Amino acid sequence: MKNSKITSDISFPTFPSVVIELLKYTSKEDASVAGIEDIIKKDPGLTAEILRVANSPLYGKGRISSVRHALTFLGLNTLKYIAISVAVTGIFSKREILGKQTGMDFAEFWTHSLRIATISHLLARKIKYQDPEGAFVAGLLHDLGRLVLVQYFPEEYRKVVEKIKEEQVKSYVKFEKQILGVTHTEIGAELFHFWNFPIFLIEAARKHHLPLEQLEETIIQIVHIAHLIDAVHVLSPHHQPFGLESLCNQLHSFWNLSQSDLEEILAVTEAKLILTANSLGIPIAKKGNKSMEFKKEILTAQSETLGKWLIFRDIWKDLEGNSINEIFLHAAKAFVLGFKIKKFLFFIVNKKNNSLEEIIVEEFHQKSLPLTIPLDNSQDAVIECLRQKRILFYHELEKHGFTVLQEIKKFFGNNFIILPLPYGEERCGVILLEKMLNSQQAIDLVLNPIADQIAAKLKIAFLTEEKLKLWEEKEQLKTAFEKNLDRLIKLEKKMAALETAGAAAHELNQSLTVIQARIELLLNKLQKQKTLGYSNASDLETVLNETQKMAEFINKMLQIRDYRTKKYLEEINILDIR
């Protein structure tokens, strides 16, 4: 069957007009919160779904009551991608009945799509890609062309599924091309083009199966590499380390990812997948690889922990200011809203005073403890935590003889965590939190990324602070330089004028001396010859007198120490030597 025949037989489903309008509007530079809110409210069903997802554990249950609130809390990009995800899954949610005709497992399809989306999102954050939510949607929708082919050509696609099972491979592209003459990547790209989706979603659908070295766009590389990481996911625990090591070697020329980075992504993926599926209402496979199945109670705990981390992340990403107080204010919001922590203390290292000084977050009206902790106490628990540069439980440190100030102990008791924020030797911070997580695994999963985030923001704040100081110093130096430069120019002009006057006076003096000598000789000669008349004598004496005046003037020029300029003609100044 030819490609053109396939595409001509497909009538793509229409995409909700409200979401299309939202995509067009948000691409404008002058898009406003009020305008976005007005567009979404046109579709009450979409509004309800967005609010349902926004209030799910994925983003923070029970706090968002309106579209405007969702925009403020989640941000424009997240809300836009929620709208796309809700709309797409809604369009294709009624296709499961076709599975009986084609043999296609729709739950497996969505599980795979969500796993790629989840890995893409985690991977994007790991490499600090600017649009991790976009990476999630690109991963979620990358195989959507398969659902279109299943819907319009169920009999043909049944043969594709049979071939897959027969050959025991997952190369859908190969058998789609053989049997249908077109692949799900081509159809998916055409569908997204028909829906006027952003170009990166179209290209991710079209190119994600191409060899990695042929992919130039980071977003498509992310989706492709997510498939490689997913391939390691199905390996047995015994073989996973070897698979991860091999993958690290393969990715070395693209991103500097360590094996522990990939292990962290795999560790979080399954819990976040289920959390996201429940939030979006997407059906997923109940059974998976036995070696990778999670016990229900462990998975629930991981999901709750992950949910808390996601809440922190969504609050944290809205931070616009760079001051230390603003950083700790946002951290406090996240701890209160996401983790229900009621007690916390924030400190910053003050190297000048060799102490830790408390930063008070007054907006929360928490009991204030204006403390200064000396850094020279070798048995201080906070200092020990900073020295080890890792999160520690105070009660564990207390067993080894470490203590804290009595004010801190009265505030927390023994039930608190010390969270260091190391970033270099000179500047760092520390947070004391009431204990809210029980296991070290939960600490590693949630608090370590939080510490990294806060430390990174603190570094920006410190650098910004230093930058402002340097800018002020630069301005002072610039002002002083301009003043000195102006003075230097005047001095150079004065020196040039003086040197010019001196040189001119010297030359004139030489010539004038000759002239005076000649006149005097001429007068003597004429007087001796008695041929000098009265008028001649008078003229020569006048010339001699003038040369004497000139000599006096030249002598003054040789002695000048200053000069000024004065108007001579309309646009001409002359040198006024004094």
Coordinates of C-alpha atoms in Angstrom, one line a residue:
M1 CA 0.0 0.0 0.0
K2 CA 1.5 3.3 -1.0
N3 CA 2.1 6.2 1.3
S4 CA -0.1 8.6 -0.6
K5 CA -3.0 6.1 -0.4
I6 CA -2.6 5.8 3.3
T7 CA -2.5 9.5 4.0
S8 CA -5.4 10.3 1.6
D9 CA -7.6 7.8 3.5
I10 CA -6.9 9.5 6.9
S11 CA -9.2 12.2 8.2
F12 CA -7.3 13.6 11.2
P13 CA -9.4 14.2 14.3
T14 CA -9.9 17.9 15.1
F15 CA -8.1 19.3 18.0
P16 CA -10.0 21.4 20.6
S17 CA -10.2 24.9 19.2
V18 CA -9.6 26.5 22.7
V19 CA -6.2 24.7 23.0
I20 CA -5.2 25.8 19.5
E21 CA -6.2 29.4 20.3
L22 CA -4.2 29.1 23.6
L23 CA -1.1 27.9 21.7
K24 CA -1.4 30.8 19.2
Y25 CA -2.0 33.3 21.9
T26 CA 0.9 32.2 24.2
S27 CA 3.3 32.5 21.3
K28 CA 2.8 36.3 21.3
E29 CA 5.1 38.5 23.2
D30 CA 2.3 40.5 24.8
A31 CA 0.3 37.5 26.1
S32 CA -1.2 38.3 29.5
V33 CA -2.5 36.2 32.3
A34 CA -6.0 37.7 31.8
G35 CA -6.0 36.8 28.1
I36 CA -5.0 33.2 28.8
E37 CA -7.6 32.9 31.5
D38 CA -10.3 34.2 29.1
I39 CA -9.4 31.6 26.5
I40 CA -9.3 28.6 28.8
K41 CA -12.7 29.6 30.4
K42 CA -14.3 29.2 27.0
D43 CA -14.2 25.5 27.5
P44 CA -15.7 24.5 30.9
G45 CA -14.7 20.9 30.4
L46 CA -11.1 21.7 29.7
T47 CA -11.1 24.2 32.6
A48 CA -12.3 21.5 35.0
E49 CA -9.7 19.0 33.7
I50 CA -6.9 21.5 34.1
L51 CA -7.9 22.3 37.7
R52 CA -8.2 18.5 38.4
V53 CA -4.7 17.9 37.2
A54 CA -3.3 21.0 38.9
N55 CA -4.8 19.8 42.2
S56 CA -3.5 16.3 41.8
P57 CA -0.5 15.0 43.9
L58 CA 1.7 15.7 40.8
Y59 CA 1.4 19.5 41.5
G60 CA 0.0 19.8 45.0
K61 CA -3.4 18.6 46.0
G62 CA -6.2 20.9 47.0
R63 CA -4.7 24.4 46.7
I64 CA -5.7 25.6 43.3
S65 CA -9.2 27.0 42.8
S66 CA -9.1 29.0 39.6
V67 CA -7.3 29.1 36.2
R68 CA -5.6 32.3 37.3
H69 CA -4.4 30.6 40.5
A70 CA -3.1 27.7 38.4
L71 CA -1.2 30.1 36.2
T72 CA 0.4 31.8 39.2
F73 CA 1.3 28.6 40.9
L74 CA 2.3 26.4 38.0
G75 CA 3.5 28.9 35.4
L76 CA 2.4 29.4 31.8
N77 CA 4.5 26.6 30.2
T78 CA 3.3 23.9 32.6
L79 CA -0.4 25.0 32.2
K80 CA 0.0 25.0 28.4
Y81 CA 1.4 21.5 28.4
I82 CA -1.3 20.3 30.8
A83 CA -3.9 21.6 28.3
I84 CA -2.2 19.8 25.4
S85 CA -1.8 16.5 27.4
V86 CA -5.4 16.6 28.6
A87 CA -6.8 17.3 25.1
V88 CA -4.7 14.6 23.4
T89 CA -5.4 11.9 25.9
G90 CA -9.1 12.9 25.8
I91 CA -9.2 12.5 22.0
F92 CA -7.6 9.0 22.0
S93 CA -9.1 7.8 25.3
K94 CA -11.9 5.8 23.6
R95 CA -9.7 3.7 21.3
E96 CA -9.2 0.7 23.6
I97 CA -11.9 -1.2 21.8
L98 CA -9.7 -1.4 18.7
G99 CA -7.2 -3.4 20.7
K100 CA -9.4 -6.5 20.3
Q101 CA -9.3 -6.1 16.5
T102 CA -5.6 -5.3 16.2
G103 CA -4.1 -7.1 19.1
M104 CA -2.5 -3.8 20.3
D105 CA -2.2 -3.3 24.1
F106 CA -3.3 0.3 24.7
A107 CA -2.3 0.2 28.3
E108 CA 1.1 -0.9 27.3
F109 CA 1.2 1.9 24.7
W110 CA 0.4 4.6 27.3
T111 CA 2.8 3.1 29.8
H112 CA 5.6 3.3 27.2
S113 CA 4.6 6.8 26.2
L114 CA 4.5 8.0 29.9
R115 CA 7.7 6.3 30.7
I116 CA 9.5 8.0 27.8
A117 CA 7.8 11.3 28.8
T118 CA 8.9 10.9 32.4
I119 CA 12.5 9.9 31.5
S120 CA 12.6 12.8 29.0
H121 CA 11.5 15.3 31.7
L122 CA 14.0 14.0 34.3
L123 CA 16.8 13.9 31.6
A124 CA 16.0 17.5 30.5
R125 CA 16.3 18.7 34.1
K126 CA 19.5 16.8 34.6
I127 CA 21.1 18.5 31.6
K128 CA 19.5 21.8 32.5
Y129 CA 17.5 22.0 29.3
Q130 CA 15.4 25.2 29.2
D131 CA 12.0 23.6 28.7
P132 CA 11.7 20.3 30.6
E133 CA 7.9 20.4 30.5
G134 CA 8.2 20.6 26.7
A135 CA 10.4 17.5 26.8
F136 CA 7.7 15.7 28.8
V137 CA 5.0 16.4 26.2
A138 CA 7.4 15.5 23.3
G139 CA 8.0 12.2 25.0
L140 CA 4.3 11.6 25.8
L141 CA 3.1 12.3 22.2
H142 CA 6.1 10.9 20.2
D143 CA 4.3 7.6 19.2
L144 CA 0.8 9.1 18.7
G145 CA 0.9 8.2 15.0
R146 CA 0.5 4.6 16.0
L147 CA -3.0 5.3 17.4
V148 CA -4.0 7.1 14.2
L149 CA -2.9 4.1 12.1
V150 CA -4.7 1.7 14.4
Q151 CA -7.9 3.7 14.2
Y152 CA -8.0 4.0 10.4
F153 CA -6.3 0.7 9.4
P154 CA -7.1 -1.9 12.1
E155 CA -6.7 -4.9 9.9
E156 CA -3.4 -3.8 8.4
Y157 CA -2.1 -2.9 11.8
R158 CA -3.1 -6.3 13.2
K159 CA -0.5 -7.7 10.8
V160 CA 2.1 -5.3 12.1
V161 CA 1.4 -6.4 15.7
E162 CA 1.6 -10.0 14.6
K163 CA 4.9 -9.5 12.9
I164 CA 6.2 -7.8 16.1
K165 CA 5.2 -10.8 18.2
E166 CA 6.5 -13.2 15.6
E167 CA 9.9 -11.6 15.3
Q168 CA 10.0 -10.7 19.0
V169 CA 11.3 -7.2 18.3
K170 CA 9.8 -3.8 18.8
S171 CA 10.7 -2.3 15.4
Y172 CA 7.3 -0.9 14.6
V173 CA 8.8 1.4 11.9
K174 CA 10.2 -1.5 9.9
F175 CA 6.9 -3.5 9.7
E176 CA 4.7 -0.4 9.3
K177 CA 6.7 0.5 6.2
Q178 CA 6.5 -3.0 4.9
I179 CA 2.8 -3.5 5.4
L180 CA 1.3 0.0 5.3
G181 CA 3.9 1.9 3.3
V182 CA 4.0 4.6 5.9
T183 CA 5.3 4.8 9.5
H184 CA 3.8 6.1 12.7
T185 CA 6.6 8.7 12.8
E186 CA 5.4 10.2 9.5
I187 CA 1.8 10.1 10.4
G188 CA 2.4 11.6 13.8
A189 CA 4.4 14.5 12.3
E190 CA 1.5 15.1 9.8
L191 CA -1.0 15.0 12.6
F192 CA 0.9 17.6 14.7
H193 CA 1.3 19.8 11.6
F194 CA -2.4 19.6 11.0
W195 CA -3.0 20.6 14.6
N196 CA -0.6 23.5 14.3
F197 CA 1.6 22.2 17.1
P198 CA 5.0 23.8 17.9
I199 CA 7.7 22.7 15.5
F200 CA 9.7 20.8 18.2
L201 CA 6.7 18.4 18.7
I202 CA 6.4 17.8 15.0
E203 CA 10.2 17.1 14.6
A204 CA 10.3 14.9 17.8
A205 CA 7.5 12.7 16.3
R206 CA 9.2 12.5 12.9
K207 CA 12.8 11.9 13.9
H208 CA 13.0 10.2 17.3
H209 CA 13.9 6.8 15.7
L210 CA 16.8 8.2 13.6
P211 CA 20.4 7.5 14.7
L212 CA 21.6 9.7 17.5
E213 CA 24.4 11.2 15.5
Q214 CA 21.9 12.5 12.9
L215 CA 19.9 14.5 15.5
E216 CA 20.8 18.1 16.0
E217 CA 18.0 19.4 18.1
T218 CA 18.4 18.9 21.8
I219 CA 14.7 18.1 22.4
I220 CA 14.8 15.2 19.9
Q221 CA 18.1 13.9 21.3
I222 CA 16.4 13.9 24.7
V223 CA 13.4 11.8 23.5
H224 CA 15.8 9.4 21.6
I225 CA 18.1 8.9 24.6
A226 CA 15.0 8.4 26.8
H227 CA 14.4 5.3 24.7
L228 CA 17.9 4.1 25.3
I229 CA 17.5 4.6 29.1
D230 CA 14.1 2.8 28.9
A231 CA 15.9 -0.1 27.2
V232 CA 18.1 -0.4 30.3
H233 CA 14.9 -0.3 32.5
V234 CA 13.8 -3.8 31.3
L235 CA 17.2 -5.4 32.1
S236 CA 17.5 -7.6 35.2
P237 CA 19.0 -5.9 38.3
H238 CA 22.2 -7.9 37.7
H239 CA 22.7 -6.6 34.2
Q240 CA 21.5 -3.0 34.7
P241 CA 24.9 -1.6 35.9
F242 CA 26.6 -3.0 32.8
G243 CA 23.8 -1.5 30.6
L244 CA 24.1 1.9 32.3
E245 CA 27.9 1.9 32.0
S246 CA 27.6 1.1 28.3
L247 CA 25.0 3.9 27.8
C248 CA 27.2 6.4 29.7
N249 CA 30.1 5.7 27.3
Q250 CA 27.7 6.1 24.3
L251 CA 26.4 9.5 25.7
H252 CA 29.8 10.9 26.6
S253 CA 30.1 13.0 23.4
F254 CA 26.6 14.5 24.0
W255 CA 26.3 15.2 27.7
N256 CA 28.5 14.7 30.7
L257 CA 26.1 12.2 32.4
S258 CA 27.4 9.9 35.1
Q259 CA 26.2 6.4 35.8
S260 CA 24.8 7.7 39.1
D261 CA 22.8 10.3 37.1
L262 CA 21.2 7.5 35.0
E263 CA 20.6 5.4 38.1
E264 CA 18.8 8.3 39.7
I265 CA 16.6 8.8 36.7
L266 CA 15.6 5.1 36.7
A267 CA 15.0 5.1 40.4
V268 CA 12.5 7.9 40.2
T269 CA 10.8 7.0 36.8
E270 CA 8.4 4.3 37.9
A271 CA 7.0 6.2 40.9
K272 CA 6.6 9.4 38.9
L273 CA 5.0 7.5 36.0
I274 CA 2.2 6.2 38.2
L275 CA 1.8 9.6 39.8
T276 CA 1.5 11.2 36.4
A277 CA -0.9 8.6 35.0
N278 CA -3.2 9.0 38.0
S279 CA -3.1 12.8 37.6
L280 CA -3.9 12.8 33.8
G281 CA -6.3 9.8 34.0
I282 CA -4.2 7.7 31.6
P283 CA -4.6 3.9 31.7
I284 CA -1.3 2.1 32.1
A285 CA -0.3 -1.6 32.2
K286 CA -0.9 -3.3 35.6
K287 CA 1.8 -5.9 35.0
G288 CA 5.4 -5.1 34.0
N289 CA 8.8 -6.8 34.1
K290 CA 8.9 -8.9 37.2
S291 CA 12.4 -7.8 38.0
M292 CA 11.3 -4.1 38.0
E293 CA 8.0 -4.4 39.9
F294 CA 7.6 -2.3 43.0
K295 CA 5.8 -3.4 46.1
K296 CA 2.7 -1.4 46.7
E297 CA 3.7 0.2 50.0
I298 CA 7.1 1.2 48.7
L299 CA 5.6 2.7 45.5
T300 CA 3.1 4.6 47.6
A301 CA 5.9 6.0 49.8
Q302 CA 8.0 6.9 46.7
S303 CA 5.0 8.6 45.1
E304 CA 4.3 10.7 48.1
T305 CA 7.9 11.6 48.5
L306 CA 8.2 12.5 44.8
G307 CA 5.0 14.5 45.0
K308 CA 6.6 16.6 47.7
W309 CA 9.7 17.2 45.6
L310 CA 7.6 18.2 42.6
I311 CA 5.6 20.7 44.7
F312 CA 8.9 22.2 45.9
R313 CA 10.2 22.4 42.3
D314 CA 7.0 24.1 41.0
I315 CA 7.2 26.8 43.7
W316 CA 10.9 27.1 43.3
K317 CA 10.9 27.7 39.6
D318 CA 8.9 30.9 40.0
L319 CA 11.7 32.6 41.8
E320 CA 12.7 35.8 40.0
G321 CA 14.7 37.7 42.5
N322 CA 18.3 36.8 43.4
S323 CA 18.6 38.2 46.9
I324 CA 19.3 35.7 49.7
N325 CA 16.2 36.7 51.6
E326 CA 14.0 36.0 48.5
I327 CA 15.7 32.6 48.1
F328 CA 15.0 31.5 51.6
L329 CA 11.5 33.0 51.4
H330 CA 10.7 30.7 48.4
A331 CA 12.3 27.7 50.2
A332 CA 10.2 28.4 53.2
K333 CA 7.0 28.5 51.1
A334 CA 8.0 25.1 49.6
F335 CA 8.7 23.5 53.0
V336 CA 5.4 24.8 54.4
L337 CA 3.1 24.0 51.4
G338 CA 4.8 20.9 50.1
F339 CA 6.2 19.2 53.2
K340 CA 4.0 20.7 55.9
I341 CA 7.1 21.6 57.9
K342 CA 6.3 24.1 60.6
K343 CA 9.8 24.7 62.0
F344 CA 12.9 25.7 60.1
L345 CA 15.9 27.9 60.6
F346 CA 18.1 29.3 57.8
F347 CA 21.7 30.3 58.2
I348 CA 24.5 31.8 56.1
V349 CA 28.2 31.4 56.7
N350 CA 29.8 34.8 57.6
K351 CA 33.5 34.3 57.1
K352 CA 34.3 37.8 58.3
N353 CA 32.9 37.0 61.8
N354 CA 33.7 33.3 61.5
S355 CA 30.1 32.4 62.3
L356 CA 26.8 31.2 61.0
E357 CA 24.2 34.0 61.0
E358 CA 20.5 33.4 60.9
I359 CA 18.4 34.7 58.0
I360 CA 14.9 35.4 59.4
V361 CA 11.9 34.7 57.1
E362 CA 9.5 37.2 58.7
E363 CA 6.6 36.5 56.3
F364 CA 5.9 33.3 58.1
H365 CA 5.8 34.9 61.6
Q366 CA 7.9 32.0 62.9
K367 CA 9.5 32.3 66.3
S368 CA 12.6 34.3 65.7
L369 CA 16.0 33.0 67.0
P370 CA 18.5 35.7 66.1
L371 CA 21.5 33.4 66.6
T372 CA 25.2 33.6 65.8
I373 CA 26.9 30.2 65.9
P374 CA 30.7 30.3 66.3
L375 CA 32.5 28.2 63.7
D376 CA 35.4 27.3 65.9
N377 CA 33.5 24.7 68.0
S378 CA 34.8 21.3 66.9
Q379 CA 31.9 19.5 68.6
D380 CA 29.1 21.7 67.1
A381 CA 26.7 19.5 65.0
V382 CA 26.0 22.1 62.4
I383 CA 29.7 22.7 61.8
E384 CA 30.2 18.9 61.5
C385 CA 27.4 18.7 59.0
L386 CA 29.0 21.5 56.9
R387 CA 32.4 19.8 57.2
Q388 CA 31.0 16.5 55.9
K389 CA 28.8 18.3 53.3
R390 CA 25.9 15.9 53.5
I391 CA 22.5 15.8 55.2
L392 CA 22.6 14.5 58.8
F393 CA 20.1 13.7 61.5
Y394 CA 20.8 15.5 64.7
H395 CA 20.0 12.6 67.0
E396 CA 22.6 10.5 65.1
L397 CA 25.2 13.2 65.6
E398 CA 24.3 13.5 69.3
K399 CA 25.2 9.9 69.8
H400 CA 28.7 10.8 68.8
G401 CA 29.0 13.7 71.2
F402 CA 28.0 16.6 68.9
T403 CA 25.8 19.3 70.3
V404 CA 23.9 22.5 69.2
L405 CA 23.1 25.7 71.0
Q406 CA 20.5 25.3 73.7
E407 CA 18.2 27.8 71.9
I408 CA 18.2 25.5 68.8
K409 CA 17.6 22.4 70.9
K410 CA 14.7 24.0 72.7
F411 CA 13.2 25.0 69.4
F412 CA 13.4 21.6 67.7
G413 CA 14.1 19.0 70.4
N414 CA 16.2 16.2 69.0
N415 CA 13.9 15.7 66.0
F416 CA 15.5 17.8 63.2
I417 CA 17.6 17.5 60.1
I418 CA 20.7 19.6 59.2
L419 CA 20.7 20.4 55.5
P420 CA 24.0 21.9 54.4
L421 CA 24.2 24.0 51.2
P422 CA 27.8 23.8 50.2
Y423 CA 29.0 25.8 47.2
G424 CA 32.7 26.4 47.5
E425 CA 34.7 27.1 50.6
E426 CA 34.0 30.7 51.0
R427 CA 30.2 31.1 50.9
C428 CA 27.5 28.5 51.9
G429 CA 24.4 28.1 53.9
V430 CA 22.6 25.6 56.2
I431 CA 19.0 24.8 56.9
L432 CA 17.7 23.2 60.1
L433 CA 14.4 21.4 59.5
E434 CA 12.0 19.5 61.7
K435 CA 12.2 15.8 60.7
M436 CA 9.6 14.9 58.1
L437 CA 11.1 11.9 56.3
N438 CA 12.0 8.7 57.9
S439 CA 14.3 6.8 55.6
Q440 CA 17.7 7.8 54.3
Q441 CA 16.5 6.8 50.8
A442 CA 13.8 9.4 51.0
I443 CA 16.3 12.0 52.2
D444 CA 18.5 11.2 49.2
L445 CA 15.6 11.3 46.8
V446 CA 14.1 14.6 48.0
L447 CA 16.4 16.7 50.1
N448 CA 19.6 16.3 48.1
P449 CA 18.0 17.8 44.9
I450 CA 16.5 20.5 47.1
A451 CA 19.9 21.3 48.6
D452 CA 21.4 21.5 45.2
Q453 CA 18.7 23.8 44.0
I454 CA 19.0 26.2 47.0
A455 CA 22.8 26.1 46.8
A456 CA 22.7 27.0 43.1
K457 CA 20.4 29.9 43.8
L458 CA 22.6 31.1 46.7
K459 CA 25.6 31.0 44.4
I460 CA 23.7 33.2 41.9
A461 CA 22.8 35.6 44.8
F462 CA 26.4 35.7 46.0
L463 CA 27.7 36.3 42.5
T464 CA 25.0 39.0 42.0
E465 CA 26.0 40.6 45.2
E466 CA 29.7 40.6 44.2
K467 CA 28.8 41.8 40.8
L468 CA 26.9 44.8 42.3
K469 CA 29.9 45.6 44.5
L470 CA 32.2 45.4 41.5
W471 CA 29.9 47.5 39.4
E472 CA 29.8 50.2 42.1
E473 CA 33.6 50.1 42.4
K474 CA 33.9 50.2 38.6
E475 CA 31.6 53.3 38.5
Q476 CA 33.7 54.9 41.2
L477 CA 36.9 54.2 39.3
K478 CA 35.3 55.3 36.1
T479 CA 34.3 58.6 37.7
A480 CA 37.8 59.1 39.1
F481 CA 39.3 58.0 35.8
E482 CA 37.2 60.6 33.9
K483 CA 38.2 63.3 36.3
N484 CA 41.9 62.4 36.2
L485 CA 41.7 62.0 32.4
D486 CA 40.2 65.5 32.1
R487 CA 43.0 66.8 34.3
L488 CA 45.6 64.8 32.4
I489 CA 44.4 66.3 29.1
K490 CA 44.6 69.8 30.6
L491 CA 48.0 69.1 31.9
E492 CA 49.1 67.7 28.5
K493 CA 47.7 70.8 26.8
K494 CA 49.5 73.0 29.2
M495 CA 52.8 71.2 28.7
A496 CA 52.3 71.3 25.0
A497 CA 51.6 75.0 25.1
L498 CA 54.5 75.7 27.4
E499 CA 56.8 73.6 25.2
T500 CA 55.6 75.3 22.1
A501 CA 56.0 78.8 23.6
G502 CA 59.4 77.9 24.9
A503 CA 60.6 76.6 21.6
A504 CA 59.1 79.5 19.7
A505 CA 60.6 82.0 22.1
H506 CA 64.0 80.4 21.8
E507 CA 63.9 80.5 18.0
L508 CA 62.7 84.1 18.0
N509 CA 65.3 85.1 20.5
Q510 CA 68.0 83.8 18.3
S511 CA 66.8 85.8 15.3
L512 CA 66.1 88.9 17.3
T513 CA 69.6 88.9 18.8
V514 CA 71.0 88.9 15.3
I515 CA 68.7 91.7 14.2
Q516 CA 69.6 93.9 17.2
A517 CA 73.3 93.3 16.7
R518 CA 73.0 94.3 13.0
I519 CA 71.1 97.5 13.8
E520 CA 73.6 98.6 16.4
L521 CA 76.5 97.9 14.0
L522 CA 74.7 99.8 11.2
L523 CA 74.1 102.8 13.6
N524 CA 77.8 102.9 14.6
K525 CA 79.0 102.5 11.0
L526 CA 76.7 105.4 9.7
Q527 CA 77.7 107.7 12.6
K528 CA 81.4 107.1 11.8
Q529 CA 80.9 107.8 8.1
K530 CA 78.8 110.9 9.1
T531 CA 76.2 110.0 6.6
L532 CA 73.5 109.3 9.1
G533 CA 70.7 111.8 8.9
Y534 CA 68.2 112.6 11.6
S535 CA 65.3 110.7 10.0
N536 CA 67.5 107.7 9.4
A537 CA 68.7 107.7 13.0
S538 CA 65.2 108.1 14.3
D539 CA 64.0 105.1 12.2
L540 CA 66.8 102.9 13.2
E541 CA 66.4 103.8 16.9
T542 CA 62.6 103.0 16.6
V543 CA 63.4 99.6 15.1
L544 CA 65.9 99.0 17.8
N545 CA 63.5 100.0 20.6
E546 CA 60.8 97.6 19.1
T547 CA 63.3 94.8 19.0
Q548 CA 64.1 95.4 22.7
K549 CA 60.3 95.2 23.4
M550 CA 60.2 92.0 21.5
A551 CA 63.2 90.7 23.5
E552 CA 61.4 91.5 26.7
F553 CA 58.3 89.6 25.4
I554 CA 60.4 86.6 24.4
N555 CA 62.0 86.6 27.8
K556 CA 58.5 86.4 29.4
M557 CA 57.6 83.5 27.1
L558 CA 60.6 81.6 28.3
Q559 CA 59.4 82.1 31.9
I560 CA 55.6 81.3 31.5
R561 CA 54.0 78.7 33.8
D562 CA 50.3 78.8 32.8
Y563 CA 48.0 79.6 29.9
R564 CA 44.3 80.1 29.1
T565 CA 42.2 80.4 26.0
K566 CA 40.2 83.4 25.0
K567 CA 37.8 84.3 22.1
Y568 CA 39.5 85.7 19.0
L569 CA 36.9 85.3 16.3
E570 CA 33.4 83.8 16.3
E571 CA 34.5 80.1 16.3
I572 CA 38.2 80.6 17.0
N573 CA 40.0 80.6 20.4
I574 CA 43.5 81.7 20.8
L575 CA 46.1 80.9 23.4
D576 CA 46.3 83.5 26.2
I577 CA 49.8 83.0 27.7
R578 CA 50.3 84.5 31.2

